[in-house]
Amino acid sequence: MEQPVLGNKRVLLRPMQPSDLEVLLEVALEPSLWEVGLGRIGSREDLERYMQAAFREREQGLCLPYVVIDKETGEVAGSTRFCSIVEMHKRTEIGYTWIHPRFQRTGLNRAMKFAMLQYAFETWGMNRVELKTDERNEKSRNAMLGIGCKQEGVFRHHMITWNGHLLNSVYFSILREEWPEIKERIFGKYDF
């Protein structure tokens, strides 16, 4: 599966490469990114394992990992990916998103989600895009609702986090037929 570069006026999403280790490490070592959620990157070795897993899944056609670049500053802000790709059923998930706190609440995440959703529905032809988060992550849940996602339900004790907590996953989605209205209502007021 070929991985395209995505973006708009605000954000550039380029395919993650092994050479991105150093620039991503500066972001990934921010402890606040890992307070709530499934995983944690606390060292160079953790990030190396994380990236290697992403590269293996990309080779298997299961994910497309990206480096997120803020076009306003030119800085690497974090990472995201299309994951849980099921081509046969035309569905994917947007996940594994972590953005350094200094880029949060700046519009970067919204621009990134717009670029990804637009590609998924308008170019890739997906029928469904899923997002999920830890039930405790109120900020992430509100962000998903804020981009027009519909909350579908909670998978109780769905996963075990890096520190042994039983995580309840809250699932959200956007369907292809919902996208035109969401695109206009939610994203239409932005100059991406």
Backbone as ProteinMPNN parsed JSONL, in Angstrom:
{"seq_chain_A": "MEQPVLGNKRVLLRPMQPSDLEVLLEVALEPSLWEVGLGRIGSREDLERYMQAAFREREQGLCLPYVVIDKETGEVAGSTRFCSIVEMHKRTEIGYTWIHPRFQRTGLNRAMKFAMLQYAFETWGMNRVELKTDERNEKSRNAMLGIGCKQEGVFRHHMITWNGHLLNSVYFSILREEWPEIKERIFGKYDF", "coords_chain_A": {"N_chain_A": [[0.85, -1.176, 0.0], [0.648, 2.092, -0.947], [1.817, 5.0, 0.664], [0.538, 8.124, 1.012], [1.65, 11.578, 1.117], [0.092, 13.884, 3.221], [-1.861, 16.852, 3.81], [-2.453, 20.366, 4.433], [-2.949, 23.93, 4.489], [-2.169, 24.324, 7.123], [-1.028, 22.03, 8.301], [1.362, 19.4, 7.838], [1.515, 16.086, 6.967], [3.675, 13.599, 6.899], [4.963, 10.467, 5.706], [6.145, 8.35, 8.279], [9.549, 7.683, 8.962], [12.549, 5.701, 9.628], [14.592, 7.546, 10.148], [13.354, 9.563, 11.537], [13.516, 9.264, 14.235], [15.06, 10.845, 16.123], [13.884, 13.474, 16.026], [11.269, 12.888, 16.734], [11.667, 11.848, 19.249], [12.182, 14.034, 20.894], [9.643, 15.067, 21.234], [8.157, 12.849, 22.132], [9.168, 12.237, 24.656], [7.867, 13.85, 26.435], [6.305, 13.786, 29.423], [3.573, 14.277, 30.072], [2.078, 13.449, 27.919], [1.535, 10.8, 28.244], [0.002, 10.308, 30.442], [-2.649, 9.412, 30.531], [-4.016, 6.679, 28.912], [-3.203, 3.978, 26.629], [-0.461, 3.234, 26.0], [3.025, 4.082, 26.634], [5.774, 6.157, 26.197], [8.868, 6.316, 27.352], [11.536, 6.365, 26.976], [14.373, 6.296, 24.724], [14.609, 3.723, 23.703], [12.003, 2.762, 24.044], [10.656, 4.351, 22.154], [11.953, 3.511, 19.818], [11.054, 0.823, 19.688], [8.313, 1.297, 19.421], [8.222, 2.641, 16.929], [9.311, 0.659, 15.254], [7.333, -1.318, 15.441], [5.253, 0.061, 14.188], [6.325, 0.283, 11.595], [6.459, -2.433, 10.859], [3.717, -3.057, 10.857], [2.914, -1.321, 8.828], [4.156, -2.513, 6.607], [2.625, -4.803, 6.5], [0.254, -3.821, 5.646], [-1.51, -2.797, 7.48], [-1.399, -0.356, 8.77], [-0.736, 3.198, 8.452], [1.701, 5.125, 9.339], [2.388, 8.453, 10.475], [4.389, 11.448, 10.626], [3.768, 14.432, 12.269], [3.763, 17.721, 11.241], [3.912, 21.064, 12.085], [2.968, 23.58, 10.068], [3.074, 26.305, 10.488], [5.207, 26.794, 12.208], [7.14, 25.071, 11.355], [7.987, 22.982, 12.869], [8.314, 19.627, 14.192], [5.523, 18.185, 15.537], [4.454, 15.89, 16.565], [2.95, 12.653, 16.264], [0.807, 10.534, 14.287], [-1.566, 8.153, 12.975], [-3.144, 6.208, 10.364], [-4.796, 3.354, 11.246], [-5.585, -0.103, 11.995], [-6.533, -0.929, 9.494], [-8.857, -2.11, 7.223], [-9.206, -3.063, 4.288], [-11.0, -4.604, 2.74], [-13.466, -4.165, 3.904], [-13.605, -1.49, 3.778], [-12.782, 0.295, 5.868], [-11.146, 2.196, 8.429], [-9.079, 3.282, 11.14], [-8.338, 6.273, 12.886], [-5.661, 6.911, 14.813], [-3.307, 6.464, 17.563], [-2.36, 8.979, 18.134], [-0.337, 11.572, 19.141], [0.496, 14.674, 20.336], [2.664, 17.283, 21.042], [2.23, 19.193, 24.037], [2.517, 22.01, 23.64], [1.51, 22.44, 21.131], [-1.077, 21.728, 21.305], [-4.521, 22.643, 21.322], [-4.247, 24.628, 19.438], [-5.31, 24.482, 16.977], [-4.013, 22.773, 15.315], [-4.41, 19.963, 15.598], [-7.06, 19.708, 14.722], [-6.792, 20.537, 12.042], [-5.153, 18.491, 11.16], [-6.809, 16.224, 11.525], [-8.803, 16.912, 9.712], [-7.388, 16.772, 7.248], [-6.805, 14.044, 7.214], [-9.351, 12.794, 7.368], [-10.543, 13.836, 5.066], [-8.897, 12.711, 3.076], [-9.371, 9.961, 3.614], [-12.136, 9.597, 3.069], [-12.646, 10.933, 0.592], [-10.644, 10.341, -1.259], [-9.477, 7.785, -0.752], [-11.711, 6.266, -0.428], [-13.049, 5.186, 1.811], [-15.602, 3.732, 3.871], [-16.05, 4.095, 6.516], [-14.648, 5.693, 9.306], [-12.966, 5.186, 12.224], [-12.459, 6.18, 15.633], [-10.914, 5.965, 18.81], [-10.676, 6.18, 22.377], [-9.243, 6.298, 25.676], [-11.525, 5.947, 28.279], [-11.169, 7.676, 30.415], [-9.985, 9.881, 29.311], [-10.925, 12.794, 28.955], [-10.383, 15.141, 27.495], [-9.622, 14.171, 24.956], [-11.954, 12.786, 24.23], [-13.807, 14.911, 24.067], [-12.627, 16.321, 21.973], [-13.008, 14.554, 19.838], [-15.799, 14.496, 19.634], [-16.048, 17.154, 18.965], [-15.172, 17.281, 16.34], [-17.184, 16.203, 14.953], [-17.632, 13.475, 15.265], [-19.529, 10.535, 16.085], [-20.386, 9.163, 19.154], [-20.188, 5.765, 19.865], [-20.105, 3.711, 21.741], [-18.921, 2.001, 24.739], [-16.239, -0.068, 25.283], [-15.807, -2.171, 27.744], [-13.157, -2.798, 30.034], [-11.32, -3.233, 27.98], [-8.628, -3.14, 27.208], [-5.298, -3.479, 28.573], [-3.372, -1.133, 30.214], [-0.043, 0.368, 30.053], [0.674, 0.58, 32.722], [-0.822, -1.301, 34.012], [-3.495, -0.723, 34.405], [-6.95, -1.384, 33.875], [-8.336, -0.615, 30.957], [-11.081, 1.175, 29.715], [-12.4, 1.45, 26.587], [-13.61, 4.077, 24.596], [-15.547, 4.241, 21.808], [-15.779, 5.96, 18.706], [-17.121, 7.26, 15.607], [-17.14, 8.226, 12.123], [-19.16, 8.19, 9.294], [-19.116, 7.568, 5.748], [-21.359, 8.731, 4.41], [-22.017, 10.708, 6.195], [-19.962, 12.468, 6.086], [-19.922, 14.732, 4.1], [-21.702, 16.661, 5.241], [-20.562, 17.035, 7.795], [-18.048, 17.927, 7.043], [-18.703, 20.424, 5.927], [-20.113, 21.709, 8.074], [-18.452, 21.505, 10.384], [-15.743, 21.822, 9.568], [-15.818, 23.714, 7.565], [-15.627, 26.411, 8.269], [-12.996, 26.952, 8.625], [-9.824, 27.911, 7.287], [-8.207, 25.858, 5.846]], "CA_chain_A": [[0.0, 0.0, 0.0], [1.421, 3.329, -1.036], [1.438, 5.959, 1.683], [0.657, 9.483, 0.486], [1.851, 12.743, 1.979], [-1.177, 14.579, 3.39], [-1.704, 18.146, 4.457], [-3.192, 21.547, 4.027], [-2.165, 25.134, 4.821], [-1.768, 24.35, 8.529], [-0.319, 20.844, 8.773], [1.944, 18.453, 6.891], [1.625, 14.726, 7.478], [4.522, 12.841, 5.985], [5.185, 9.116, 6.198], [7.2, 8.158, 9.283], [10.729, 6.944, 8.519], [13.479, 5.454, 10.732], [15.39, 8.751, 10.421], [12.571, 10.486, 12.36], [13.671, 8.91, 15.646], [15.551, 11.943, 16.966], [12.93, 14.581, 16.14], [10.108, 12.405, 17.475], [12.067, 11.624, 20.644], [12.017, 15.297, 21.617], [8.22, 15.195, 21.553], [7.672, 11.656, 22.831], [9.621, 12.187, 26.051], [7.017, 14.728, 27.254], [5.55, 12.855, 30.274], [2.126, 14.525, 30.116], [1.429, 12.749, 26.808], [1.299, 9.398, 28.576], [-0.687, 10.209, 31.734], [-3.858, 8.625, 30.313], [-3.956, 5.978, 27.637], [-2.734, 2.601, 26.583], [0.981, 3.065, 25.993], [3.878, 5.107, 27.214], [7.138, 6.215, 25.687], [9.662, 6.948, 28.395], [12.967, 6.268, 26.658], [14.718, 6.122, 23.309], [14.315, 2.331, 23.359], [10.549, 2.663, 23.897], [10.278, 4.944, 20.871], [12.437, 2.621, 18.764], [10.114, -0.308, 19.605], [7.055, 1.853, 18.911], [8.38, 2.9, 15.503], [9.502, -0.619, 14.561], [6.016, -1.95, 15.349], [4.518, 0.801, 13.152], [6.877, -0.075, 10.285], [6.016, -3.802, 10.559], [2.292, -3.005, 10.503], [2.801, -0.686, 7.51], [4.515, -3.54, 5.623], [1.517, -5.758, 6.445], [-0.926, -3.135, 5.151], [-2.428, -2.568, 8.597], [-1.351, 1.026, 9.248], [0.052, 4.209, 7.743], [2.144, 6.057, 10.383], [2.798, 9.783, 10.02], [4.987, 12.498, 11.449], [2.941, 15.635, 12.179], [4.584, 18.935, 11.192], [3.167, 22.324, 12.142], [3.479, 24.419, 8.982], [3.299, 27.669, 10.97], [6.525, 26.886, 12.85], [8.074, 24.144, 10.728], [8.437, 22.011, 13.869], [7.638, 18.351, 14.361], [4.622, 18.319, 16.678], [4.106, 14.582, 17.095], [2.709, 11.549, 15.339], [-0.533, 9.968, 14.183], [-1.595, 7.157, 11.907], [-4.287, 5.381, 10.024], [-4.495, 2.022, 11.756], [-6.699, -1.062, 11.897], [-7.026, -0.817, 8.12], [-9.507, -3.302, 6.67], [-9.542, -2.655, 2.919], [-12.151, -5.352, 2.251], [-14.683, -3.553, 4.449], [-13.45, -0.05, 3.573], [-12.771, 1.011, 7.131], [-9.87, 2.413, 9.07], [-9.122, 4.049, 12.383], [-7.307, 7.285, 13.112], [-5.242, 6.678, 16.191], [-1.907, 6.621, 17.959], [-2.075, 10.404, 17.967], [0.246, 12.304, 20.269], [0.939, 16.006, 19.924], [3.272, 17.981, 22.181], [1.279, 20.148, 24.628], [2.591, 23.387, 23.123], [0.745, 22.492, 19.884], [-2.463, 21.408, 21.6], [-5.43, 23.787, 21.391], [-3.795, 25.649, 18.485], [-5.955, 24.192, 15.696], [-3.211, 21.811, 14.557], [-5.065, 18.652, 15.608], [-8.252, 19.803, 13.874], [-6.304, 20.56, 10.659], [-4.648, 17.15, 10.893], [-7.958, 15.326, 11.37], [-9.451, 17.271, 8.45], [-6.595, 16.204, 6.15], [-6.934, 12.584, 7.235], [-10.728, 12.43, 7.025], [-10.756, 14.175, 3.662], [-8.242, 11.675, 2.289], [-10.027, 8.664, 3.827], [-13.444, 9.529, 2.412], [-12.72, 11.491, -0.759], [-9.642, 9.747, -2.146], [-9.274, 6.377, -0.431], [-13.002, 5.611, -0.581], [-13.471, 4.475, 3.014], [-16.995, 3.86, 4.294], [-16.108, 4.333, 7.955], [-13.409, 6.025, 10.012], [-13.153, 5.022, 13.665], [-11.51, 6.743, 16.59], [-11.219, 5.496, 20.151], [-9.829, 6.759, 23.41], [-9.434, 5.876, 27.056], [-12.705, 6.581, 28.859], [-10.723, 8.726, 31.343], [-9.381, 10.991, 28.576], [-12.008, 13.732, 28.648], [-9.925, 16.055, 26.439], [-9.688, 13.464, 23.68], [-13.365, 12.523, 23.933], [-14.411, 16.176, 23.623], [-12.069, 16.652, 20.657], [-13.655, 13.693, 18.85], [-17.15, 15.036, 19.451], [-15.89, 18.463, 18.341], [-14.966, 17.171, 14.889], [-18.365, 15.602, 14.347], [-17.754, 12.03, 15.469], [-20.619, 10.031, 16.908], [-19.963, 8.158, 20.132], [-20.931, 4.53, 19.625], [-20.195, 2.859, 22.916], [-17.75, 1.781, 25.583], [-15.781, -1.447, 25.424], [-15.327, -2.241, 29.117], [-11.937, -3.588, 30.268], [-10.94, -3.573, 26.616], [-7.185, -3.316, 27.108], [-4.525, -3.242, 29.798], [-2.405, -0.075, 29.936], [1.359, 0.12, 30.392], [0.848, 0.494, 34.177], [-1.694, -2.337, 34.537], [-4.889, -0.264, 34.534], [-7.904, -1.941, 32.912], [-8.81, 0.529, 30.187], [-12.35, 1.14, 28.997], [-12.251, 2.195, 25.336], [-14.804, 4.718, 24.062], [-15.473, 4.233, 20.347], [-16.435, 7.01, 17.935], [-16.942, 7.043, 14.173], [-17.775, 9.045, 11.095], [-19.47, 7.383, 8.119], [-18.95, 8.263, 4.473], [-22.521, 9.564, 4.091], [-22.047, 11.831, 7.143], [-18.807, 13.327, 5.858], [-20.155, 16.037, 3.465], [-22.313, 17.591, 6.198], [-19.549, 17.317, 8.827], [-17.02, 18.746, 6.392], [-19.206, 21.795, 5.816], [-20.509, 22.272, 9.362], [-17.353, 21.549, 11.355], [-14.468, 22.272, 9.005], [-16.036, 24.742, 6.553], [-15.292, 27.754, 8.746], [-11.537, 27.078, 8.711], [-9.091, 28.093, 6.037], [-7.147, 24.851, 5.811]], "C_chain_A": [[0.895, 1.238, 0.0], [0.907, 4.326, -0.007], [1.633, 7.378, 1.169], [1.07, 10.486, 1.557], [0.501, 13.448, 2.027], [-0.914, 15.954, 3.982], [-2.618, 19.191, 3.895], [-2.354, 22.761, 4.441], [-1.56, 25.074, 6.217], [-0.863, 23.202, 8.943], [0.234, 20.046, 7.599], [2.04, 17.115, 7.605], [2.459, 13.949, 6.477], [4.802, 11.468, 6.571], [6.367, 9.04, 7.165], [8.305, 7.287, 8.703], [11.65, 6.689, 9.715], [14.3, 6.686, 11.114], [14.648, 9.778, 11.277], [12.751, 10.249, 13.857], [14.05, 10.108, 16.512], [14.526, 13.057, 17.133], [11.673, 14.137, 16.884], [10.429, 12.199, 18.95], [11.867, 12.887, 21.474], [10.573, 15.499, 22.044], [7.784, 14.059, 22.476], [8.075, 11.601, 24.299], [8.872, 13.163, 26.956], [6.099, 13.845, 28.107], [4.035, 13.059, 30.251], [1.376, 13.818, 28.989], [0.945, 11.359, 27.207], [0.582, 9.215, 29.909], [-1.935, 9.34, 31.642], [-3.719, 7.952, 28.956], [-3.286, 4.633, 27.754], [-1.224, 2.476, 26.78], [1.718, 4.203, 26.653], [5.24, 5.011, 26.544], [7.941, 6.996, 26.711], [11.151, 6.929, 28.121], [13.143, 6.147, 25.153], [14.347, 4.708, 22.848], [12.814, 2.121, 23.189], [10.11, 3.203, 22.54], [10.76, 4.075, 19.708], [11.494, 1.434, 18.578], [8.781, 0.135, 18.995], [7.127, 2.051, 17.398], [8.551, 1.592, 14.723], [8.174, -1.359, 14.401], [5.178, -1.267, 14.255], [5.013, 0.419, 11.761], [6.464, -1.496, 9.887], [4.551, -3.807, 10.117], [2.073, -2.32, 9.156], [3.11, -1.709, 6.417], [3.393, -4.551, 5.436], [0.222, -5.127, 5.927], [-1.948, -2.807, 6.225], [-2.434, -1.132, 9.095], [-0.505, 1.896, 8.325], [0.475, 5.24, 8.787], [2.712, 7.35, 9.799], [3.536, 10.557, 11.099], [4.161, 13.75, 11.19], [3.841, 16.86, 12.257], [3.666, 20.152, 11.165], [3.752, 23.249, 11.08], [3.734, 25.857, 9.429], [4.695, 27.849, 11.553], [7.583, 26.041, 12.16], [8.547, 23.042, 11.664], [7.647, 20.707, 13.795], [6.835, 18.449, 15.649], [4.268, 16.98, 17.305], [3.883, 13.568, 16.002], [1.244, 11.144, 15.37], [-0.48, 8.878, 13.13], [-3.015, 6.714, 11.583], [-3.906, 3.994, 10.516], [-5.736, 1.142, 11.626], [-7.362, -0.986, 10.52], [-7.617, -2.158, 7.679], [-10.039, -2.896, 5.294], [-10.825, -3.319, 2.422], [-13.466, -4.708, 2.706], [-14.647, -2.027, 4.394], [-13.589, 0.734, 4.882], [-11.349, 1.137, 7.654], [-10.113, 3.175, 10.357], [-8.057, 5.128, 12.308], [-6.927, 7.151, 14.573], [-3.761, 6.877, 16.389], [-1.471, 8.074, 17.804], [-1.501, 10.976, 19.252], [0.914, 13.561, 19.741], [1.496, 16.708, 21.162], [2.306, 19.037, 22.717], [1.359, 21.567, 24.066], [1.85, 23.557, 21.793], [-0.729, 22.163, 20.104], [-3.263, 22.704, 21.739], [-4.959, 24.961, 20.512], [-4.49, 25.505, 17.135], [-5.207, 23.151, 14.875], [-3.906, 20.448, 14.477], [-6.289, 18.652, 14.699], [-7.844, 19.805, 12.389], [-5.807, 19.182, 10.234], [-5.807, 16.188, 10.662], [-8.695, 15.633, 10.063], [-8.703, 16.641, 7.278], [-6.778, 14.69, 6.063], [-8.339, 12.133, 6.838], [-11.02, 12.703, 5.549], [-10.122, 13.109, 2.763], [-9.005, 10.351, 2.392], [-11.325, 8.555, 3.038], [-13.416, 9.92, 0.935], [-11.734, 10.877, -1.747], [-9.56, 8.235, -1.976], [-10.579, 5.587, -0.573], [-13.463, 4.801, 0.616], [-14.952, 4.731, 3.288], [-17.11, 4.326, 5.737], [-14.714, 4.672, 8.465], [-13.731, 5.98, 11.499], [-12.097, 5.798, 14.428], [-11.888, 6.162, 17.943], [-10.25, 6.136, 21.128], [-10.14, 6.113, 24.745], [-10.624, 6.642, 27.63], [-12.336, 7.746, 29.784], [-10.214, 9.971, 30.628], [-10.472, 11.945, 28.07], [-11.634, 14.674, 27.503], [-10.044, 15.412, 25.062], [-11.138, 13.186, 23.281], [-14.052, 13.781, 23.406], [-13.914, 16.577, 22.242], [-12.746, 15.82, 19.563], [-15.089, 14.157, 18.583], [-17.09, 16.362, 18.697], [-15.626, 18.422, 16.845], [-16.101, 16.387, 14.224], [-18.515, 14.104, 14.501], [-18.984, 11.712, 16.31], [-20.051, 9.002, 17.877], [-20.837, 6.934, 19.962], [-21.066, 3.667, 20.861], [-18.872, 2.724, 23.633], [-17.463, 0.286, 25.626], [-15.121, -1.537, 26.803], [-14.143, -3.205, 29.24], [-11.376, -4.121, 28.944], [-9.456, -3.883, 26.475], [-6.539, -3.077, 28.47], [-3.44, -2.231, 29.456], [-1.007, -0.469, 30.398], [1.565, -0.032, 31.9], [-0.141, -0.472, 34.829], [-3.146, -1.944, 34.732], [-5.755, -0.941, 33.474], [-8.602, -0.782, 32.231], [-10.155, 0.233, 29.553], [-12.185, 2.021, 27.766], [-13.584, 2.768, 24.898], [-14.61, 4.82, 22.551], [-16.326, 5.346, 19.744], [-16.277, 6.655, 16.469], [-17.573, 8.172, 13.375], [-17.975, 8.123, 9.9], [-19.362, 8.234, 6.859], [-20.132, 9.192, 4.165], [-22.665, 10.754, 5.044], [-20.985, 12.884, 6.812], [-19.14, 14.664, 5.18], [-20.741, 17.074, 4.431], [-21.317, 17.983, 7.287], [-18.462, 18.217, 8.256], [-17.458, 20.205, 6.325], [-19.443, 22.437, 7.177], [-19.335, 22.474, 10.312], [-16.108, 22.211, 10.773], [-14.609, 23.435, 8.032], [-15.639, 26.14, 6.975], [-13.789, 27.996, 8.852], [-10.924, 27.225, 7.345], [-7.898, 27.134, 6.033], [-6.602, 24.783, 4.412]], "O_chain_A": [[1.777, 1.391, 0.845], [-0.302, 4.476, 0.17], [2.762, 7.796, 0.916], [0.861, 10.264, 2.75], [-0.162, 13.597, 1.0], [0.133, 16.189, 4.585], [-3.437, 18.939, 3.012], [-1.162, 22.619, 4.714], [-0.538, 25.711, 6.47], [-0.025, 23.361, 9.83], [-0.346, 20.021, 6.514], [2.579, 17.023, 8.709], [2.022, 13.674, 5.36], [4.871, 11.313, 7.79], [7.439, 9.588, 6.908], [8.04, 6.285, 8.039], [11.547, 7.391, 10.722], [14.664, 6.85, 12.279], [15.247, 10.766, 11.703], [12.179, 10.981, 14.664], [13.413, 10.352, 17.536], [14.312, 13.54, 18.244], [11.071, 14.94, 17.596], [9.558, 12.359, 19.805], [11.433, 12.817, 22.623], [10.316, 16.05, 23.114], [7.118, 14.292, 23.485], [7.384, 10.977, 25.103], [9.213, 13.289, 28.132], [5.194, 13.212, 27.563], [3.288, 12.091, 30.398], [0.167, 13.609, 29.09], [0.044, 10.807, 26.576], [0.549, 8.111, 30.452], [-2.245, 8.607, 32.581], [-3.347, 8.591, 27.971], [-2.861, 4.21, 28.83], [-0.764, 1.706, 27.622], [1.122, 5.153, 27.16], [5.782, 3.922, 26.351], [7.721, 8.191, 26.91], [11.943, 7.414, 28.929], [12.186, 5.925, 24.412], [13.836, 4.521, 21.744], [12.388, 1.388, 22.296], [9.291, 2.588, 21.857], [10.046, 3.92, 18.718], [11.168, 1.072, 17.447], [8.202, -0.563, 18.164], [6.206, 1.674, 16.672], [7.985, 1.445, 13.64], [7.915, -1.955, 13.356], [4.482, -1.936, 13.491], [4.209, 0.248, 10.845], [6.153, -1.747, 8.723], [4.185, -4.464, 9.143], [1.158, -2.685, 8.418], [2.406, -1.769, 5.41], [3.222, -5.097, 4.346], [-0.79, -5.813, 5.784], [-3.117, -2.567, 5.923], [-3.375, -0.722, 9.774], [0.312, 1.413, 7.542], [-0.301, 6.143, 9.1], [3.409, 7.348, 8.784], [3.341, 10.354, 12.298], [3.884, 14.093, 10.04], [4.593, 17.025, 13.218], [2.764, 20.253, 10.334], [4.909, 23.657, 11.183], [4.534, 26.559, 8.809], [5.3, 28.912, 11.419], [8.779, 26.259, 12.349], [9.414, 22.249, 11.297], [6.483, 20.682, 13.396], [7.376, 18.752, 16.712], [3.829, 16.933, 18.454], [4.528, 13.604, 14.954], [0.537, 11.38, 16.349], [0.542, 8.699, 12.467], [-3.937, 6.825, 12.391], [-2.809, 3.513, 10.232], [-6.797, 1.598, 11.198], [-8.588, -0.98, 10.403], [-6.962, -3.197, 7.754], [-11.177, -2.445, 5.161], [-11.644, -2.679, 1.761], [-14.454, -4.711, 1.971], [-15.547, -1.357, 4.9], [-14.373, 1.676, 4.998], [-10.478, 0.315, 7.37], [-11.218, 3.649, 10.62], [-6.991, 4.916, 11.729], [-7.772, 7.266, 15.461], [-3.054, 7.382, 15.517], [-0.345, 8.355, 17.391], [-2.108, 10.873, 20.318], [1.76, 13.527, 18.846], [0.855, 16.718, 22.213], [1.632, 19.707, 21.934], [0.342, 22.259, 24.024], [1.589, 24.683, 21.371], [-1.54, 22.303, 19.188], [-2.753, 23.72, 22.21], [-5.237, 26.124, 20.805], [-4.278, 26.325, 16.242], [-5.71, 22.694, 13.848], [-3.979, 19.851, 13.403], [-6.522, 17.681, 13.979], [-8.485, 19.142, 11.574], [-6.012, 18.759, 9.096], [-5.788, 15.417, 9.703], [-9.159, 14.717, 9.384], [-9.325, 16.037, 6.404], [-6.891, 14.129, 4.973], [-8.493, 11.194, 6.058], [-11.663, 11.899, 4.873], [-10.742, 12.659, 1.799], [-9.256, 9.696, 1.38], [-11.584, 7.53, 2.408], [-14.094, 9.297, 0.118], [-11.977, 10.898, -2.954], [-9.573, 7.494, -2.959], [-10.554, 4.379, -0.811], [-14.196, 3.825, 0.455], [-15.482, 5.799, 2.979], [-18.131, 4.882, 6.14], [-13.73, 4.026, 8.104], [-14.65, 6.65, 11.97], [-10.995, 6.04, 13.936], [-13.063, 5.893, 18.195], [-9.159, 6.573, 20.76], [-11.172, 5.465, 24.916], [-10.711, 7.86, 27.475], [-13.107, 8.696, 29.92], [-10.027, 11.011, 31.26], [-10.875, 11.894, 26.908], [-12.463, 14.971, 26.643], [-10.514, 16.042, 24.114], [-11.501, 13.337, 22.115], [-14.788, 13.728, 22.42], [-14.674, 17.106, 21.432], [-13.024, 16.333, 18.479], [-15.53, 14.201, 17.435], [-17.968, 16.662, 17.889], [-15.831, 19.419, 16.152], [-15.986, 15.964, 13.073], [-19.43, 13.514, 13.928], [-19.419, 12.515, 17.135], [-19.33, 8.088, 17.479], [-22.063, 7.032, 19.918], [-22.061, 2.956, 21.008], [-17.847, 3.252, 23.202], [-18.332, -0.519, 25.962], [-14.012, -1.04, 27.002], [-14.129, -4.277, 28.635], [-11.015, -5.291, 28.821], [-9.069, -4.774, 25.72], [-7.161, -2.542, 29.388], [-2.672, -2.439, 28.517], [-0.815, -1.498, 31.045], [2.514, -0.69, 32.328], [-0.29, -0.475, 36.051], [-3.95, -2.761, 35.183], [-5.351, -1.06, 32.317], [-9.372, -0.054, 32.858], [-10.353, -0.814, 28.937], [-11.868, 3.204, 27.885], [-14.581, 2.049, 24.831], [-13.637, 5.406, 22.076], [-17.432, 5.632, 20.205], [-15.415, 5.853, 16.109], [-18.398, 8.945, 13.863], [-17.075, 7.368, 9.532], [-19.498, 9.457, 6.901], [-19.928, 10.316, 3.708], [-23.369, 11.712, 4.725], [-21.099, 14.043, 7.212], [-18.659, 15.688, 5.665], [-20.32, 18.231, 4.433], [-21.244, 19.154, 7.66], [-18.013, 19.156, 8.913], [-16.681, 21.11, 6.629], [-19.029, 23.571, 7.414], [-19.241, 23.509, 10.973], [-15.492, 23.061, 11.416], [-13.614, 24.081, 7.704], [-15.342, 26.977, 6.124], [-13.356, 29.112, 9.136], [-11.454, 26.716, 6.358], [-6.747, 27.542, 6.193], [-5.693, 23.998, 4.141]]}, "name": "protein", "num_of_chains": 1, "seq": "MEQPVLGNKRVLLRPMQPSDLEVLLEVALEPSLWEVGLGRIGSREDLERYMQAAFREREQGLCLPYVVIDKETGEVAGSTRFCSIVEMHKRTEIGYTWIHPRFQRTGLNRAMKFAMLQYAFETWGMNRVELKTDERNEKSRNAMLGIGCKQEGVFRHHMITWNGHLLNSVYFSILREEWPEIKERIFGKYDF"}
